[in-house]
Structure formats: structure tokens, C-alpha cells
Amino acid sequence: MNAARKRIQVAGVVQGVGFRPYVYRIAQRFDVRGYVLNSSDGVVIEAEADEAALEGFLAALKSELPPLARIDGLIVDSVEPSGDEGFAIRESAPIPGHFALAPADVGTCSECVQDFTSHSNRRHGYAFTNCTNCGPRYGIIRDVPYDRCKTTMAEFVMCAACQAEYDDSANRRFHAEPNACGECGPGLALLSAEEIAQGASPKFTAATETLDYARELLEQGKILAIKGLGGFHLACDASNDYAVGLLRERKRKNGKAFAIMARDLAAAERLCAVTDAERSLLTGARRPIVLMTRREGAGVSTHVAPGNTRLGVMLPYTPLHHLLFDGAPYATLVMTSGNMSEEPIVSVNREAGPRLRGLADYFLLHNREIQARVDDSVVQVFEGREYPVRQSRGYAPEPVDLGRPVREIVACGGELKSTLCLTKDRYAILSQHIGDLENLETIQFFRETLEHLKRFFRVSPVAVAHDLHPNYWTTRFALEQSGLPAIGVQHHHAHIASCMADNGVSGKVIGVAFDGTGYGTDGRIWGGEFLACDYSGFERLGHLSYIPLAGGDSAVRQPWRSALAYLNAAFGNEAAAPSLPLYHEVPAKQISFVNAMIARRVQIVDTSSCGRLFDAIASILGIRHETTYEGQAAVELEAAASGEEGVYPFDFIDGMPFEIDLRETIRALTRDYLKGAPASAVSARFHRTIARVIAASCGRIREGASLNRVCLSGGTFQNLRLLSDSVHQLRARGFEVFVHHRVPPNDGGISLGQAVIADAHR
Ligand code: ZN
Ligand code: ZN
Ligand code: FE
């Protein structure tokens, strides 16, 4: 029998996902000798056997992948047989300059749940149970290749029982890097806010009494700061009106919906009407927060998601979460990021006291250090597919395969909901959600993440991409990177390019970029844009007419200012509709002051923003005149909409670019409302009107530019009512429509767009 030997290089998501044990088991099955090892650019296998066995081995390797693994490339070379006996998992070999795709964090698997919930198991009640198929990854990895010594588990030495599992090829924990048990692994400690304030030092133990006490406190309506996988949560019983109201109060009355963790799928189904696609996202390994339609009488406090017809729900994704529900009387917990509203999530024990002071009554801490802060991810479902809102835990830093080689670039993203993006080989690596770059903590988080990912993926950038807005911190940061060419990318061009890269589209498309704010090439604030673009450039073919917004940035928090801008444009400066709620609910002094500013063009920002248009309508309909978070008025306007009939007229103003004139829309809508149409019907008609504006505008562009593919991007398209109607209208006119699946349509996606545009800029 002639032995042959192959050297197999495997690229893809192959580390931290049980890939080596998997190779080992297949090798045993086909009686293949040799070895497998993690290298810094993937997994390397040398396999020796007769030809037939090798063929079987290779076929099995490709077809029986572990659930979390992904093979992007396989290079097989013949080498000289070396007469190995047996098959081994060898020590990892770093190769300078190369990198491996690192795994994202994985929700606890059902076998591990079995382990820590059964009384006879040695891990009964142990909150840090994991195995090769589940557990923390990105959150604890300090460097690649992914080995225990390069994670924050390095401090914990495995006990004999854990080591035996780790060494046993037949065991589910064979080479599970974060493997631990109550004897040898991380522990928990529960302290009161007073103890934290007095500087008490926590004693970490695996004693199950700690969790008994935590459950008792939650049951009593206390608010707990809980250290999780990627940072702290603030948690309380979601059905306890007093507790949730108090938490909202303490979070400075920010009206943003709280996420809920439900005990299990059945509990989630009692809150929301769960579709099949939503169910598989809820129970999948990534465990995101899924935004779903809430049921009438869902048994949670009204303070959880005021003004929302949807709830963000996730299922437990760490053993600690599962155990918090184990035997508890509550079935749902509020689980919101542990931070003051604008700051990044807290991840370090010693910061928890000072930064969460006044927010939590008790602190449930653990001593496994968090290397990378990762917030919970948020997704919606559109047409049966995932439609992202925020991608962090479970997603970062899994790369987007661009399908072609790219230069090494750092893209800094925008200002709000920021992420950053690095490119290498044929991948775009997106960071987790970083947040709003408006305070030092978030800026520090941005810097940390950039350094971490650069080291991780061995990226030496040849260029740095940034937004055109001169006042964004990321723009200044990009321009400070000495020696690197800085490439400015227009905000809405970046949105559309991100949608193209998301869908693997190249060539020229029509881009519809609708959002709140993006700096235009004319120095004005854009946000209702129709572009013809590819990766290398764009033309602005049309936009919503500019409206004069009084007071610039403060207008974002005060939708009534947008309403006045639109009403004055539609009716002239004398209010033609004085009986609108706005004129009674906003102080008359402020109204006349702003009217005067508009009339004299004092402190006016001209904007074609679609976000401000939605703000205006919400205020005209009396839904909301002031907001506590970005997009609140639009969220509530969408939530209010119901009814199946009617649209309002709109006009085009010819030119290059053409303008969409909504004055007639505003007049018709206002009259409709004042004649007694309910806000719900007017809102629904308004949504349908904007979908028709989009389809008609794309129709105009098709005539001139003979483009038939449309990409929809920008934060406005988080509005599923608008999205679905727009897609429908466009398809009815024969357009091929692309929407996001992999990155968010909001500003969390623009770093990807900047990166692919900068790559095309040579
Ligand atoms: Zn597991
Ligand atoms: Zn152990
Ligand atoms: Fe944007």
C-alpha cells in the first residue's frame, strides 16, 4: 500500500470553533496519520495515508463542518511522506505578518445547559461552563492564534478533571480553550452599592448561594449591575412596574426602549408574535436581541418600551443568564447596557462602582477579565432574512468576504453609532459597535478597538478613510495619522457602497440614501439623497428640497423646529394651520422666535435630511415635539401608523440634481389631519407617499441613466414599514432592489462603505 502525504492549508473561521478536534476525529476515522495545528493564518494539516483514505478524509473535511466553522479557502499540496505514527494536535505556530479569522462569541449550547442544570453533574450551578461548541471567544482573546494562554483565561490553571477533558479527543471539551469548572475557573461575587462605595474587595467563589441571593434580589424588584460576557448589564424584573420605572428614572429619563431577556422561547412567544425567521435568530448561536412585534397585553412594564409597538427580546446566552432564571418566579428581565446613556458599556470591575453609581442597588461581579467590550447585537427580520440594527457580540469580528483582494485600509466610520473597519486580503473586518464619539470614554474605546484589531489581524494600513464632516472626531483622527494618505468619503456614498458590499454588488447602481445627517459636498447637511454611484465615485442626481432648520444641532432634539421649517415653506411664514397641536403644545415665545430666525435666516442650517422630515410629521401630528434619543420621533411615527388607504401628492423640480418638493404633501397632510383624519391614518399615508417618492425618483433616474439596480441604505430604512413599501413599489416598476443583510443600514455600516470606496481610490 503506497502512502501519500498532503499538506492542507485551511482559511476561514477555523479557530475557536472546535475545528482541530473535528479534524482529529475524521483522521481517526480514515486512519490518517500526521498532525493539525492552528497557525496565525488559519489551520494547517499534514495528512498521510493511502490515496483512497486521503480522498475520503478530504471529502469529509469539507462536508461535515462543525456548526460554527466556515471554510473560505483550502490549499492542498503533495509533500514527501514522513512515516508519522498516529495523528496529533500540535502546538500552535505563529507566522509573523499573517492572520487568522478570529471567532465571535458563541451562546451557550444545549449540552452545556444540561451540565450546569443537572444536580449530578460536577458543573451543577457553575456560571462559566463552556465547551468547544460554545462560550466566550472575541470577548476574551488577547491575541491570535487562539490558545488559552492568549486569552483572559490564562490566569486560571485547569484542575486535573478539566485538563483531562481538554486532553481527551473523545470529549466535548477537547481543546476547548476557556474550559473551566467551579474548582479551577472564574467565580462570582455579589456586593451591595454601599459595599462597592466603601471600596470592599469582592471574594470570588463558585458557591451557588451567590446566585440564589441574586435571584432573590431580582424577585424583590432590585436593580442589579451584572457583569456579563462583553460588559455590564443593568437588570431588573421586566414585569415589575416599579423597578423598571425606577431604572428609567435613574437612566436620566432617556426614552430608549430597554431590551428584555426572556427565560426561554416560550416566554419570548408570550411577549411577541414570533415568526420562523425570528425564532431561528433568537435560538441561534449568535443570540442577538431580536426586535419583534409585541403582543397585546405582553406582561412587561409599560416603562420597558414606551411608544413602541415592538420589543427587543433575547434569550440567555451565558450560563450565568440561564442560572439567573433557574427556578426564579420571573420569566423576563430587563437587560440594558450598563452605562450612562451616551457612554460605552462598562467592562471592568473597578470601573463599575464609580460609573454605575446611582444606577444599581447591587453588583454581581466575576473575575474573568473582559478583553474586548461587546454590546448585545440587535437585529430585525425583513422578508424572512436578517436585517441588522447593531452588530457586536456574536458577530464581531467575523469578516465580510469581499470576494476580491483589497488593499489594507483603516476606515474610521462616522460619529454616531460608530464602528470601524479594517480590510485585509479579501476581507472587511468590522469592529463591534463603539457608540457615539461624543465623550472621552467612547473615544478611548475607539482607540483601543483599533489597536486591538490591527494587532489581531496584522493589518498595516496604506490609507485611512474618513467622513467629509470637518467636525467629526473621526475626521480629525484620520487626518492626524501621519504618513498615511487620508481619503475623505461622502457620507451617503459610503452608505450606498456599504449596501453594495453587503450584497456583493459591483458596477453602477442607483443609491437611495435616507438618513438624519450627512455632510454634503456643498457644505450643507444631506439626508434625502438619490445617487448614481459605484465604488469609485458618485453623482448626486436628486434630493429632497432643502428646508431651513433653525438652531442646527439643537433641532435634532426638537422635532417642532423641523415642523416649523416645513410648515412655513408650505403655508408661508404666517401659520396657516394654527389649530395644529404644535401651536398649543410648544410655548408661543419659542415658536415666534424660531419663525423669526427662519424668516431672517439667522443660525439656519439648510438640510435635505429625511430624518428631519419624519421629525416634522411627528410634530405636526402631535406625536412628539421633543426627543430624548436620536430617531425617537420617527420610531413613534412608524409605530403610530395604521390603515391601508391613501397617499398625498408631491412635486419634482427639474434640474441637476432634481429636487423633490414636498410642500404640497405637507399642505394635503395637514388639511387631512385637521379635517379629522386620525394620526394613525395620516402617518400610514405619509409612509406610503415617501415610498412613492422613492419609486418615482428612481424612475426618473432610470430614464436618464439606464440603471436598473437600486440600493437602499441609511438609518431611515430601519423603518420597516417604509422599507417594505419602498421595496414593493420599486419591484412593481421592474427594479432590482438590494437591502442590507450583513451590516446595518444606519451609520454602523458606513465604515464598510468608506473602506471599499477607499480601496477603489488608487
Ligand atoms: Zn457548550
Ligand atoms: Zn476545573
Ligand atoms: Fe447616515
mmCIF file with all atom_site columns, C-alpha atoms and ligand atoms in Angstrom, residues 122-123 126 148 157-163 165 179-185, ligand 2:
data_model
loop_
_atom_site.group_PDB
_atom_site.id
_atom_site.type_symbol
_atom_site.label_atom_id
_atom_site.label_alt_id
_atom_site.label_comp_id
_atom_site.label_asym_id
_atom_site.label_entity_id
_atom_site.label_seq_id
_atom_site.pdbx_PDB_ins_code
_atom_site.Cartn_x
_atom_site.Cartn_y
_atom_site.Cartn_z
_atom_site.occupancy
_atom_site.B_iso_or_equiv
_atom_site.pdbx_formal_charge
_atom_site.auth_seq_id
_atom_site.auth_comp_id
_atom_site.auth_asym_id
_atom_site.auth_atom_id
_atom_site.pdbx_PDB_model_num
ATOM   1  C  CA . ARG A 1 122 ? -19.794 18.347 38.631 1.00 0.00 ? 122 ARG A CA 1
ATOM   2  C  CA . ARG A 1 123 ? -20.592 21.682 36.952 1.00 0.00 ? 123 ARG A CA 1
ATOM   3  C  CA . TYR A 1 126 ? -21.394 26.755 37.597 1.00 0.00 ? 126 TYR A CA 1
ATOM   4  C  CA . ARG A 1 148 ? -5.766  29.593 26.227 1.00 0.00 ? 148 ARG A CA 1
ATOM   5  C  CA . VAL A 1 157 ? -4.910  26.889 35.721 1.00 0.00 ? 157 VAL A CA 1
ATOM   6  C  CA . MET A 1 158 ? -7.091  23.924 34.805 1.00 0.00 ? 158 MET A CA 1
ATOM   7  C  CA . CYS A 1 159 ? -7.710  21.379 37.562 1.00 0.00 ? 159 CYS A CA 1
ATOM   8  C  CA . ALA A 1 160 ? -6.952  17.716 36.846 1.00 0.00 ? 160 ALA A CA 1
ATOM   9  C  CA . ALA A 1 161 ? -10.538 16.937 35.819 1.00 0.00 ? 161 ALA A CA 1
ATOM   10 C  CA . CYS A 1 162 ? -10.722 19.869 33.382 1.00 0.00 ? 162 CYS A CA 1
ATOM   11 C  CA . GLN A 1 163 ? -7.273  19.110 31.983 1.00 0.00 ? 163 GLN A CA 1
ATOM   12 C  CA . GLU A 1 165 ? -11.354 16.703 29.368 1.00 0.00 ? 165 GLU A CA 1
ATOM   13 C  CA . ASN A 1 179 ? -12.638 25.232 29.711 1.00 0.00 ? 179 ASN A CA 1
ATOM   14 C  CA . ALA A 1 180 ? -13.234 25.617 33.447 1.00 0.00 ? 180 ALA A CA 1
ATOM   15 C  CA . CYS A 1 181 ? -15.170 24.360 36.433 1.00 0.00 ? 181 CYS A CA 1
ATOM   16 C  CA . GLY A 1 182 ? -16.006 25.539 39.939 1.00 0.00 ? 182 GLY A CA 1
ATOM   17 C  CA . GLU A 1 183 ? -12.719 24.067 41.196 1.00 0.00 ? 183 GLU A CA 1
ATOM   18 C  CA . CYS A 1 184 ? -10.404 25.965 38.901 1.00 0.00 ? 184 CYS A CA 1
ATOM   19 C  CA . GLY A 1 185 ? -12.257 28.653 36.939 1.00 0.00 ? 185 GLY A CA 1
HETATM 20 ZN ZN . ZN  B 2 .   ? -11.673 22.536 36.622 1.00 0.00 ? 2   ZN  B ZN 1
#
